[in-house]
mmCIF file with all atom_site columns, C-alpha atoms in Angstrom:
data_model
loop_
_atom_site.group_PDB
_atom_site.id
_atom_site.type_symbol
_atom_site.label_atom_id
_atom_site.label_alt_id
_atom_site.label_comp_id
_atom_site.label_asym_id
_atom_site.label_entity_id
_atom_site.label_seq_id
_atom_site.pdbx_PDB_ins_code
_atom_site.Cartn_x
_atom_site.Cartn_y
_atom_site.Cartn_z
_atom_site.occupancy
_atom_site.B_iso_or_equiv
_atom_site.pdbx_formal_charge
_atom_site.auth_seq_id
_atom_site.auth_comp_id
_atom_site.auth_asym_id
_atom_site.auth_atom_id
_atom_site.pdbx_PDB_model_num
ATOM 1   C CA . ASN A 1 1   ? 192.699 136.303 98.901  1.00 0.00 ? 1   ASN A CA 1
ATOM 2   C CA . LEU A 1 2   ? 196.253 136.871 97.834  1.00 0.00 ? 2   LEU A CA 1
ATOM 3   C CA . ALA A 1 3   ? 197.512 140.140 96.505  1.00 0.00 ? 3   ALA A CA 1
ATOM 4   C CA . VAL A 1 4   ? 197.906 140.162 92.776  1.00 0.00 ? 4   VAL A CA 1
ATOM 5   C CA . ARG A 1 5   ? 200.701 142.163 91.181  1.00 0.00 ? 5   ARG A CA 1
ATOM 6   C CA . THR A 1 6   ? 201.354 142.819 87.535  1.00 0.00 ? 6   THR A CA 1
ATOM 7   C CA . PRO A 1 7   ? 204.660 141.806 86.017  1.00 0.00 ? 7   PRO A CA 1
ATOM 8   C CA . THR A 1 8   ? 205.638 145.465 85.617  1.00 0.00 ? 8   THR A CA 1
ATOM 9   C CA . GLN A 1 9   ? 205.453 146.115 89.334  1.00 0.00 ? 9   GLN A CA 1
ATOM 10  C CA . THR A 1 10  ? 208.564 145.640 91.330  1.00 0.00 ? 10  THR A CA 1
ATOM 11  C CA . SER A 1 11  ? 208.764 144.776 94.985  1.00 0.00 ? 11  SER A CA 1
ATOM 12  C CA . THR A 1 12  ? 210.898 146.525 97.553  1.00 0.00 ? 12  THR A CA 1
ATOM 13  C CA . THR A 1 13  ? 213.602 143.877 96.907  1.00 0.00 ? 13  THR A CA 1
ATOM 14  C CA . GLY A 1 14  ? 213.730 144.842 93.276  1.00 0.00 ? 14  GLY A CA 1
ATOM 15  C CA . ILE A 1 15  ? 212.479 141.476 92.035  1.00 0.00 ? 15  ILE A CA 1
ATOM 16  C CA . GLU A 1 16  ? 209.565 141.494 89.686  1.00 0.00 ? 16  GLU A CA 1
ATOM 17  C CA . ALA A 1 17  ? 206.492 139.590 91.017  1.00 0.00 ? 17  ALA A CA 1
ATOM 18  C CA . ALA A 1 18  ? 204.521 137.167 88.881  1.00 0.00 ? 18  ALA A CA 1
ATOM 19  C CA . ARG A 1 19  ? 200.725 137.137 88.719  1.00 0.00 ? 19  ARG A CA 1
ATOM 20  C CA . VAL A 1 20  ? 199.281 134.781 91.324  1.00 0.00 ? 20  VAL A CA 1
ATOM 21  C CA . PRO A 1 21  ? 195.759 133.405 90.554  1.00 0.00 ? 21  PRO A CA 1
ATOM 22  C CA . ALA A 1 22  ? 193.214 133.646 93.384  1.00 0.00 ? 22  ALA A CA 1
ATOM 23  C CA . PHE A 1 23  ? 191.735 130.228 94.261  1.00 0.00 ? 23  PHE A CA 1
ATOM 24  C CA . THR A 1 24  ? 189.509 129.118 97.055  1.00 0.00 ? 24  THR A CA 1
ATOM 25  C CA . ARG A 1 25  ? 190.968 126.536 99.407  1.00 0.00 ? 25  ARG A CA 1
ATOM 26  C CA . GLY A 1 26  ? 191.098 123.028 97.926  1.00 0.00 ? 26  GLY A CA 1
ATOM 27  C CA . GLU A 1 27  ? 190.480 124.145 94.376  1.00 0.00 ? 27  GLU A CA 1
ATOM 28  C CA . ARG A 1 28  ? 192.610 124.373 91.314  1.00 0.00 ? 28  ARG A CA 1
ATOM 29  C CA . ARG A 1 29  ? 192.055 125.327 87.683  1.00 0.00 ? 29  ARG A CA 1
ATOM 30  C CA . SER A 1 30  ? 192.839 123.528 84.493  1.00 0.00 ? 30  SER A CA 1
ATOM 31  C CA . ALA A 1 31  ? 194.623 125.159 81.629  1.00 0.00 ? 31  ALA A CA 1
ATOM 32  C CA . HIS A 1 32  ? 191.241 126.127 80.132  1.00 0.00 ? 32  HIS A CA 1
ATOM 33  C CA . GLY A 1 33  ? 190.089 127.828 83.305  1.00 0.00 ? 33  GLY A CA 1
ATOM 34  C CA . SER A 1 34  ? 187.457 125.301 84.386  1.00 0.00 ? 34  SER A CA 1
ATOM 35  C CA . ARG A 1 35  ? 187.336 124.480 88.059  1.00 0.00 ? 35  ARG A CA 1
ATOM 36  C CA . PHE A 1 36  ? 188.354 121.043 89.392  1.00 0.00 ? 36  PHE A CA 1
ATOM 37  C CA . MET A 1 37  ? 187.899 119.593 92.855  1.00 0.00 ? 37  MET A CA 1
ATOM 38  C CA . ASN A 1 38  ? 190.873 118.134 94.821  1.00 0.00 ? 38  ASN A CA 1
ATOM 39  C CA . ARG A 1 39  ? 190.535 114.722 93.176  1.00 0.00 ? 39  ARG A CA 1
ATOM 40  C CA . GLY A 1 40  ? 190.500 116.175 89.693  1.00 0.00 ? 40  GLY A CA 1
ATOM 41  C CA . MET A 1 41  ? 186.756 115.641 89.039  1.00 0.00 ? 41  MET A CA 1
ATOM 42  C CA . PHE A 1 42  ? 184.358 118.205 87.691  1.00 0.00 ? 42  PHE A CA 1
ATOM 43  C CA . ARG A 1 43  ? 181.818 119.573 90.163  1.00 0.00 ? 43  ARG A CA 1
ATOM 44  C CA . PRO A 1 44  ? 178.399 117.931 89.571  1.00 0.00 ? 44  PRO A CA 1
ATOM 45  C CA . ALA A 1 45  ? 175.778 119.966 87.690  1.00 0.00 ? 45  ALA A CA 1
ATOM 46  C CA . ARG A 1 46  ? 173.080 121.368 89.933  1.00 0.00 ? 46  ARG A CA 1
ATOM 47  C CA . GLY A 1 47  ? 169.457 120.225 89.348  1.00 0.00 ? 47  GLY A CA 1
ATOM 48  C CA . PHE A 1 48  ? 167.293 117.134 89.583  1.00 0.00 ? 48  PHE A CA 1
ATOM 49  C CA . THR A 1 49  ? 167.429 113.845 87.767  1.00 0.00 ? 49  THR A CA 1
ATOM 50  C CA . LEU A 1 50  ? 164.458 112.510 85.803  1.00 0.00 ? 50  LEU A CA 1
ATOM 51  C CA . VAL A 1 51  ? 164.019 109.728 88.390  1.00 0.00 ? 51  VAL A CA 1
ATOM 52  C CA . GLU A 1 52  ? 163.806 112.211 91.236  1.00 0.00 ? 52  GLU A CA 1
ATOM 53  C CA . LEU A 1 53  ? 161.251 114.287 89.400  1.00 0.00 ? 53  LEU A CA 1
ATOM 54  C CA . LEU A 1 54  ? 159.090 111.228 88.600  1.00 0.00 ? 54  LEU A CA 1
ATOM 55  C CA . PHE A 1 55  ? 159.292 110.109 92.227  1.00 0.00 ? 55  PHE A CA 1
ATOM 56  C CA . VAL A 1 56  ? 158.070 113.483 93.508  1.00 0.00 ? 56  VAL A CA 1
ATOM 57  C CA . MET A 1 57  ? 155.272 113.558 90.912  1.00 0.00 ? 57  MET A CA 1
ATOM 58  C CA . VAL A 1 58  ? 154.076 110.100 92.058  1.00 0.00 ? 58  VAL A CA 1
ATOM 59  C CA . ILE A 1 59  ? 154.014 111.263 95.731  1.00 0.00 ? 59  ILE A CA 1
ATOM 60  C CA . VAL A 1 60  ? 152.042 114.411 94.794  1.00 0.00 ? 60  VAL A CA 1
ATOM 61  C CA . ALA A 1 61  ? 149.546 112.374 92.767  1.00 0.00 ? 61  ALA A CA 1
ATOM 62  C CA . LEU A 1 62  ? 148.958 109.970 95.656  1.00 0.00 ? 62  LEU A CA 1
ATOM 63  C CA . ALA A 1 63  ? 148.484 112.891 98.087  1.00 0.00 ? 63  ALA A CA 1
ATOM 64  C CA . LEU A 1 64  ? 145.927 114.518 95.719  1.00 0.00 ? 64  LEU A CA 1
ATOM 65  C CA . ALA A 1 65  ? 144.046 111.228 95.380  1.00 0.00 ? 65  ALA A CA 1
ATOM 66  C CA . LEU A 1 66  ? 143.760 110.964 99.160  1.00 0.00 ? 66  LEU A CA 1
ATOM 67  C CA . VAL A 1 67  ? 142.615 114.554 99.548  1.00 0.00 ? 67  VAL A CA 1
ATOM 68  C CA . GLY A 1 68  ? 140.052 114.134 96.735  1.00 0.00 ? 68  GLY A CA 1
ATOM 69  C CA . THR A 1 69  ? 138.586 111.060 98.480  1.00 0.00 ? 69  THR A CA 1
ATOM 70  C CA . SER A 1 70  ? 138.417 112.963 101.770 1.00 0.00 ? 70  SER A CA 1
ATOM 71  C CA . ILE A 1 71  ? 136.638 115.894 100.171 1.00 0.00 ? 71  ILE A CA 1
ATOM 72  C CA . SER A 1 72  ? 134.053 113.773 98.394  1.00 0.00 ? 72  SER A CA 1
ATOM 73  C CA . GLN A 1 73  ? 133.214 112.102 101.720 1.00 0.00 ? 73  GLN A CA 1
ATOM 74  C CA . SER A 1 74  ? 132.858 115.405 103.505 1.00 0.00 ? 74  SER A CA 1
ATOM 75  C CA . ILE A 1 75  ? 130.497 116.650 100.836 1.00 0.00 ? 75  ILE A CA 1
ATOM 76  C CA . SER A 1 76  ? 128.200 113.673 101.324 1.00 0.00 ? 76  SER A CA 1
ATOM 77  C CA . GLY A 1 77  ? 128.473 114.342 105.084 1.00 0.00 ? 77  GLY A CA 1
ATOM 78  C CA . ALA A 1 78  ? 127.392 117.960 104.505 1.00 0.00 ? 78  ALA A CA 1
ATOM 79  C CA . GLU A 1 79  ? 124.457 116.784 102.351 1.00 0.00 ? 79  GLU A CA 1
ATOM 80  C CA . MET A 1 80  ? 123.531 114.362 105.072 1.00 0.00 ? 80  MET A CA 1
ATOM 81  C CA . ARG A 1 81  ? 123.529 117.070 107.780 1.00 0.00 ? 81  ARG A CA 1
ATOM 82  C CA . THR A 1 82  ? 121.569 119.452 105.525 1.00 0.00 ? 82  THR A CA 1
ATOM 83  C CA . ALA A 1 83  ? 118.916 116.818 104.780 1.00 0.00 ? 83  ALA A CA 1
ATOM 84  C CA . ALA A 1 84  ? 118.535 116.000 108.495 1.00 0.00 ? 84  ALA A CA 1
ATOM 85  C CA . ARG A 1 85  ? 118.184 119.681 109.376 1.00 0.00 ? 85  ARG A CA 1
ATOM 86  C CA . LYS A 1 86  ? 115.641 120.257 106.641 1.00 0.00 ? 86  LYS A CA 1
ATOM 87  C CA . VAL A 1 87  ? 113.526 117.297 107.914 1.00 0.00 ? 87  VAL A CA 1
ATOM 88  C CA . THR A 1 88  ? 113.705 118.694 111.442 1.00 0.00 ? 88  THR A CA 1
ATOM 89  C CA . ALA A 1 89  ? 112.711 122.179 110.172 1.00 0.00 ? 89  ALA A CA 1
ATOM 90  C CA . ALA A 1 90  ? 109.801 120.663 108.186 1.00 0.00 ? 90  ALA A CA 1
ATOM 91  C CA . MET A 1 91  ? 108.521 118.933 111.301 1.00 0.00 ? 91  MET A CA 1
ATOM 92  C CA . ARG A 1 92  ? 108.777 122.142 113.299 1.00 0.00 ? 92  ARG A CA 1
ATOM 93  C CA . TYR A 1 93  ? 106.914 123.984 110.520 1.00 0.00 ? 93  TYR A CA 1
ATOM 94  C CA . THR A 1 94  ? 104.133 121.363 110.578 1.00 0.00 ? 94  THR A CA 1
ATOM 95  C CA . ARG A 1 95  ? 103.789 121.683 114.391 1.00 0.00 ? 95  ARG A CA 1
ATOM 96  C CA . THR A 1 96  ? 103.686 125.503 114.158 1.00 0.00 ? 96  THR A CA 1
ATOM 97  C CA . LYS A 1 97  ? 101.120 125.368 111.347 1.00 0.00 ? 97  LYS A CA 1
ATOM 98  C CA . ALA A 1 98  ? 98.889  123.056 113.476 1.00 0.00 ? 98  ALA A CA 1
ATOM 99  C CA . ILE A 1 99  ? 99.014  125.467 116.423 1.00 0.00 ? 99  ILE A CA 1
ATOM 100 C CA . LEU A 1 100 ? 98.404  128.623 114.384 1.00 0.00 ? 100 LEU A CA 1
ATOM 101 C CA . SER A 1 101 ? 95.636  127.156 112.193 1.00 0.00 ? 101 SER A CA 1
ATOM 102 C CA . LYS A 1 102 ? 94.041  125.353 115.196 1.00 0.00 ? 102 LYS A CA 1
ATOM 103 C CA . SER A 1 103 ? 93.746  122.220 113.021 1.00 0.00 ? 103 SER A CA 1
ATOM 104 C CA . GLU A 1 104 ? 95.613  118.914 112.743 1.00 0.00 ? 104 GLU A CA 1
ATOM 105 C CA . GLN A 1 105 ? 98.580  118.871 110.333 1.00 0.00 ? 105 GLN A CA 1
ATOM 106 C CA . VAL A 1 106 ? 100.521 115.858 109.084 1.00 0.00 ? 106 VAL A CA 1
ATOM 107 C CA . PHE A 1 107 ? 104.223 115.487 108.259 1.00 0.00 ? 107 PHE A CA 1
ATOM 108 C CA . HIS A 1 108 ? 104.123 112.757 105.553 1.00 0.00 ? 108 HIS A CA 1
ATOM 109 C CA . LEU A 1 109 ? 107.171 110.650 104.535 1.00 0.00 ? 109 LEU A CA 1
ATOM 110 C CA . ASP A 1 110 ? 107.510 108.111 101.726 1.00 0.00 ? 110 ASP A CA 1
ATOM 111 C CA . THR A 1 111 ? 110.631 105.951 102.371 1.00 0.00 ? 111 THR A CA 1
ATOM 112 C CA . GLU A 1 112 ? 110.496 104.396 98.852  1.00 0.00 ? 112 GLU A CA 1
ATOM 113 C CA . SER A 1 113 ? 110.437 107.599 96.779  1.00 0.00 ? 113 SER A CA 1
ATOM 114 C CA . LEU A 1 114 ? 112.528 109.509 99.370  1.00 0.00 ? 114 LEU A CA 1
ATOM 115 C CA . GLN A 1 115 ? 110.035 112.378 99.566  1.00 0.00 ? 115 GLN A CA 1
ATOM 116 C CA . TYR A 1 116 ? 108.431 114.217 102.491 1.00 0.00 ? 116 TYR A CA 1
ATOM 117 C CA . THR A 1 117 ? 105.677 116.748 102.755 1.00 0.00 ? 117 THR A CA 1
ATOM 118 C CA . ALA A 1 118 ? 105.323 119.248 105.578 1.00 0.00 ? 118 ALA A CA 1
ATOM 119 C CA . GLY A 1 119 ? 101.726 120.271 106.075 1.00 0.00 ? 119 GLY A CA 1
ATOM 120 C CA . ASP A 1 120 ? 100.450 122.118 103.022 1.00 0.00 ? 120 ASP A CA 1
ATOM 121 C CA . ARG A 1 121 ? 103.923 122.565 101.343 1.00 0.00 ? 121 ARG A CA 1
ATOM 122 C CA . GLU A 1 122 ? 105.162 120.969 98.176  1.00 0.00 ? 122 GLU A CA 1
ATOM 123 C CA . PRO A 1 123 ? 106.985 117.585 98.427  1.00 0.00 ? 123 PRO A CA 1
ATOM 124 C CA . VAL A 1 124 ? 110.701 117.702 99.015  1.00 0.00 ? 124 VAL A CA 1
ATOM 125 C CA . GLU A 1 125 ? 113.100 115.011 97.757  1.00 0.00 ? 125 GLU A CA 1
ATOM 126 C CA . LEU A 1 126 ? 115.894 113.590 99.901  1.00 0.00 ? 126 LEU A CA 1
ATOM 127 C CA . PRO A 1 127 ? 119.372 112.935 98.373  1.00 0.00 ? 127 PRO A CA 1
ATOM 128 C CA . GLU A 1 128 ? 119.890 109.724 96.367  1.00 0.00 ? 128 GLU A CA 1
ATOM 129 C CA . GLY A 1 129 ? 121.494 106.793 98.149  1.00 0.00 ? 129 GLY A CA 1
ATOM 130 C CA . MET A 1 130 ? 120.105 107.710 101.597 1.00 0.00 ? 130 MET A CA 1
ATOM 131 C CA . GLN A 1 131 ? 118.297 105.074 103.630 1.00 0.00 ? 131 GLN A CA 1
ATOM 132 C CA . VAL A 1 132 ? 115.216 106.433 105.422 1.00 0.00 ? 132 VAL A CA 1
ATOM 133 C CA . GLU A 1 133 ? 113.220 104.818 108.176 1.00 0.00 ? 133 GLU A CA 1
ATOM 134 C CA . LEU A 1 134 ? 110.014 106.078 109.719 1.00 0.00 ? 134 LEU A CA 1
ATOM 135 C CA . ASN A 1 135 ? 108.837 104.998 113.179 1.00 0.00 ? 135 ASN A CA 1
ATOM 136 C CA . THR A 1 136 ? 105.367 106.261 113.979 1.00 0.00 ? 136 THR A CA 1
ATOM 137 C CA . ALA A 1 137 ? 101.997 105.197 115.331 1.00 0.00 ? 137 ALA A CA 1
ATOM 138 C CA . ARG A 1 138 ? 100.328 102.352 113.422 1.00 0.00 ? 138 ARG A CA 1
ATOM 139 C CA . SER A 1 139 ? 97.268  104.534 112.738 1.00 0.00 ? 139 SER A CA 1
ATOM 140 C CA . GLU A 1 140 ? 99.480  107.005 110.809 1.00 0.00 ? 140 GLU A CA 1
ATOM 141 C CA . LEU A 1 141 ? 100.825 104.442 108.289 1.00 0.00 ? 141 LEU A CA 1
ATOM 142 C CA . THR A 1 142 ? 99.368  104.945 104.804 1.00 0.00 ? 142 THR A CA 1
ATOM 143 C CA . SER A 1 143 ? 101.208 102.044 103.186 1.00 0.00 ? 143 SER A CA 1
ATOM 144 C CA . GLU A 1 144 ? 104.126 99.717  103.849 1.00 0.00 ? 144 GLU A CA 1
ATOM 145 C CA . THR A 1 145 ? 106.642 102.393 102.765 1.00 0.00 ? 145 THR A CA 1
ATOM 146 C CA . ALA A 1 146 ? 104.813 105.601 103.736 1.00 0.00 ? 146 ALA A CA 1
ATOM 147 C CA . GLY A 1 147 ? 103.334 107.232 106.794 1.00 0.00 ? 147 GLY A CA 1
ATOM 148 C CA . GLY A 1 148 ? 103.189 110.362 108.832 1.00 0.00 ? 148 GLY A CA 1
ATOM 149 C CA . ILE A 1 149 ? 103.444 112.075 112.140 1.00 0.00 ? 149 ILE A CA 1
ATOM 150 C CA . ARG A 1 150 ? 100.335 113.977 113.123 1.00 0.00 ? 150 ARG A CA 1
ATOM 151 C CA . PHE A 1 151 ? 100.561 117.318 114.957 1.00 0.00 ? 151 PHE A CA 1
ATOM 152 C CA . PHE A 1 152 ? 97.594  118.614 117.006 1.00 0.00 ? 152 PHE A CA 1
ATOM 153 C CA . PRO A 1 153 ? 96.449  122.191 117.689 1.00 0.00 ? 153 PRO A CA 1
ATOM 154 C CA . ASP A 1 154 ? 97.566  122.006 121.351 1.00 0.00 ? 154 ASP A CA 1
ATOM 155 C CA . GLY A 1 155 ? 101.171 121.362 120.159 1.00 0.00 ? 155 GLY A CA 1
ATOM 156 C CA . GLY A 1 156 ? 101.134 117.610 120.860 1.00 0.00 ? 156 GLY A CA 1
ATOM 157 C CA . SER A 1 157 ? 101.706 114.869 118.283 1.00 0.00 ? 157 SER A CA 1
ATOM 158 C CA . THR A 1 158 ? 101.410 111.161 117.648 1.00 0.00 ? 158 THR A CA 1
ATOM 159 C CA . GLY A 1 159 ? 105.233 111.054 118.242 1.00 0.00 ? 159 GLY A CA 1
ATOM 160 C CA . GLY A 1 160 ? 107.836 109.001 116.419 1.00 0.00 ? 160 GLY A CA 1
ATOM 161 C CA . ASN A 1 161 ? 111.156 109.509 114.666 1.00 0.00 ? 161 ASN A CA 1
ATOM 162 C CA . VAL A 1 162 ? 112.808 109.561 111.274 1.00 0.00 ? 162 VAL A CA 1
ATOM 163 C CA . ARG A 1 163 ? 116.149 107.797 110.891 1.00 0.00 ? 163 ARG A CA 1
ATOM 164 C CA . LEU A 1 164 ? 118.430 108.930 108.022 1.00 0.00 ? 164 LEU A CA 1
ATOM 165 C CA . GLU A 1 165 ? 121.558 106.966 107.104 1.00 0.00 ? 165 GLU A CA 1
ATOM 166 C CA . ALA A 1 166 ? 124.217 107.306 104.388 1.00 0.00 ? 166 ALA A CA 1
ATOM 167 C CA . ASN A 1 167 ? 127.898 106.365 104.189 1.00 0.00 ? 167 ASN A CA 1
ATOM 168 C CA . GLY A 1 168 ? 127.902 105.094 107.747 1.00 0.00 ? 168 GLY A CA 1
ATOM 169 C CA . ARG A 1 169 ? 126.475 108.396 109.152 1.00 0.00 ? 169 ARG A CA 1
ATOM 170 C CA . ILE A 1 170 ? 123.212 108.272 110.989 1.00 0.00 ? 170 ILE A CA 1
ATOM 171 C CA . TYR A 1 171 ? 120.886 111.123 112.034 1.00 0.00 ? 171 TYR A CA 1
ATOM 172 C CA . ARG A 1 172 ? 117.664 110.737 113.905 1.00 0.00 ? 172 ARG A CA 1
ATOM 173 C CA . VAL A 1 173 ? 114.894 113.314 114.106 1.00 0.00 ? 173 VAL A CA 1
ATOM 174 C CA . ASN A 1 174 ? 112.801 112.587 117.216 1.00 0.00 ? 174 ASN A CA 1
ATOM 175 C CA . VAL A 1 175 ? 109.314 113.988 117.823 1.00 0.00 ? 175 VAL A CA 1
ATOM 176 C CA . ALA A 1 176 ? 108.012 113.948 121.426 1.00 0.00 ? 176 ALA A CA 1
ATOM 177 C CA . TRP A 1 177 ? 104.355 112.831 121.573 1.00 0.00 ? 177 TRP A CA 1
ATOM 178 C CA . LEU A 1 178 ? 103.411 115.066 124.508 1.00 0.00 ? 178 LEU A CA 1
ATOM 179 C CA . THR A 1 179 ? 104.918 118.364 123.364 1.00 0.00 ? 179 THR A CA 1
ATOM 180 C CA . GLY A 1 180 ? 105.311 117.670 119.613 1.00 0.00 ? 180 GLY A CA 1
ATOM 181 C CA . GLU A 1 181 ? 108.787 119.122 119.753 1.00 0.00 ? 181 GLU A CA 1
ATOM 182 C CA . ALA A 1 182 ? 111.212 117.947 117.046 1.00 0.00 ? 182 ALA A CA 1
ATOM 183 C CA . SER A 1 183 ? 114.891 117.431 117.937 1.00 0.00 ? 183 SER A CA 1
ATOM 184 C CA . LEU A 1 184 ? 117.820 116.281 115.866 1.00 0.00 ? 184 LEU A CA 1
ATOM 185 C CA . GLU A 1 185 ? 120.489 113.938 117.192 1.00 0.00 ? 185 GLU A CA 1
ATOM 186 C CA . ARG A 1 186 ? 123.455 112.336 115.498 1.00 0.00 ? 186 ARG A CA 1
ATOM 187 C CA . GLY A 1 187 ? 123.643 108.604 115.894 1.00 0.00 ? 187 GLY A CA 1
ATOM 188 C CA . GLU A 1 188 ? 126.707 106.387 116.182 1.00 0.00 ? 188 GLU A CA 1
ATOM 189 C CA . GLU A 1 189 ? 128.595 105.903 112.944 1.00 0.00 ? 189 GLU A CA 1
ATOM 190 C CA . GLU A 1 190 ? 128.648 102.310 111.871 1.00 0.00 ? 190 GLU A CA 1
ATOM 191 C CA . SER A 1 191 ? 131.913 100.906 110.708 1.00 0.00 ? 191 SER A CA 1
ATOM 192 C CA . PRO A 1 192 ? 131.779 99.388  107.238 1.00 0.00 ? 192 PRO A CA 1
ATOM 193 C CA . THR A 1 193 ? 131.914 95.575  107.080 1.00 0.00 ? 193 THR A CA 1
ATOM 194 C CA . TRP A 1 194 ? 133.982 94.465  104.111 1.00 0.00 ? 194 TRP A CA 1
#
């Protein structure tokens, strides 16, 4: 910055100095005091244009739509896992009940109404939109859409599996015939065919 002197001050040479305005390099002022750039144009106002704001809002809306779709698919995936774990737990309960009561117990599944019953418990409904398949001994089928897996007092069973599928996710609950042990495995995801 340059030194500013008032008109009443005199220099050592005895000449009165004039007031010198302090400007930054490449800048000058108009008679009204507004700042101009070198080419004589006003500095642009700071901020965003309406087009820029709309563009950003469209990008944010698209991102939220993608995230929303992803969340809804993960919720159905969580429901799928929960249903598969509950079916596995129900089969383990039925096996344990057979061993402790020293009597045969049946895990019963109706693939049409999407309900299963574990031993003497109340029926449980599976989530809507789920495809269920029961593979069991022919002697345990009670109708075309219903059947069961029988557990014996020694821990054994008639064996079989329950296949659960929704949104391309597959879970299979397997029951070993010799030991009656129920295990859960996740199957290969099928890619959708459009």
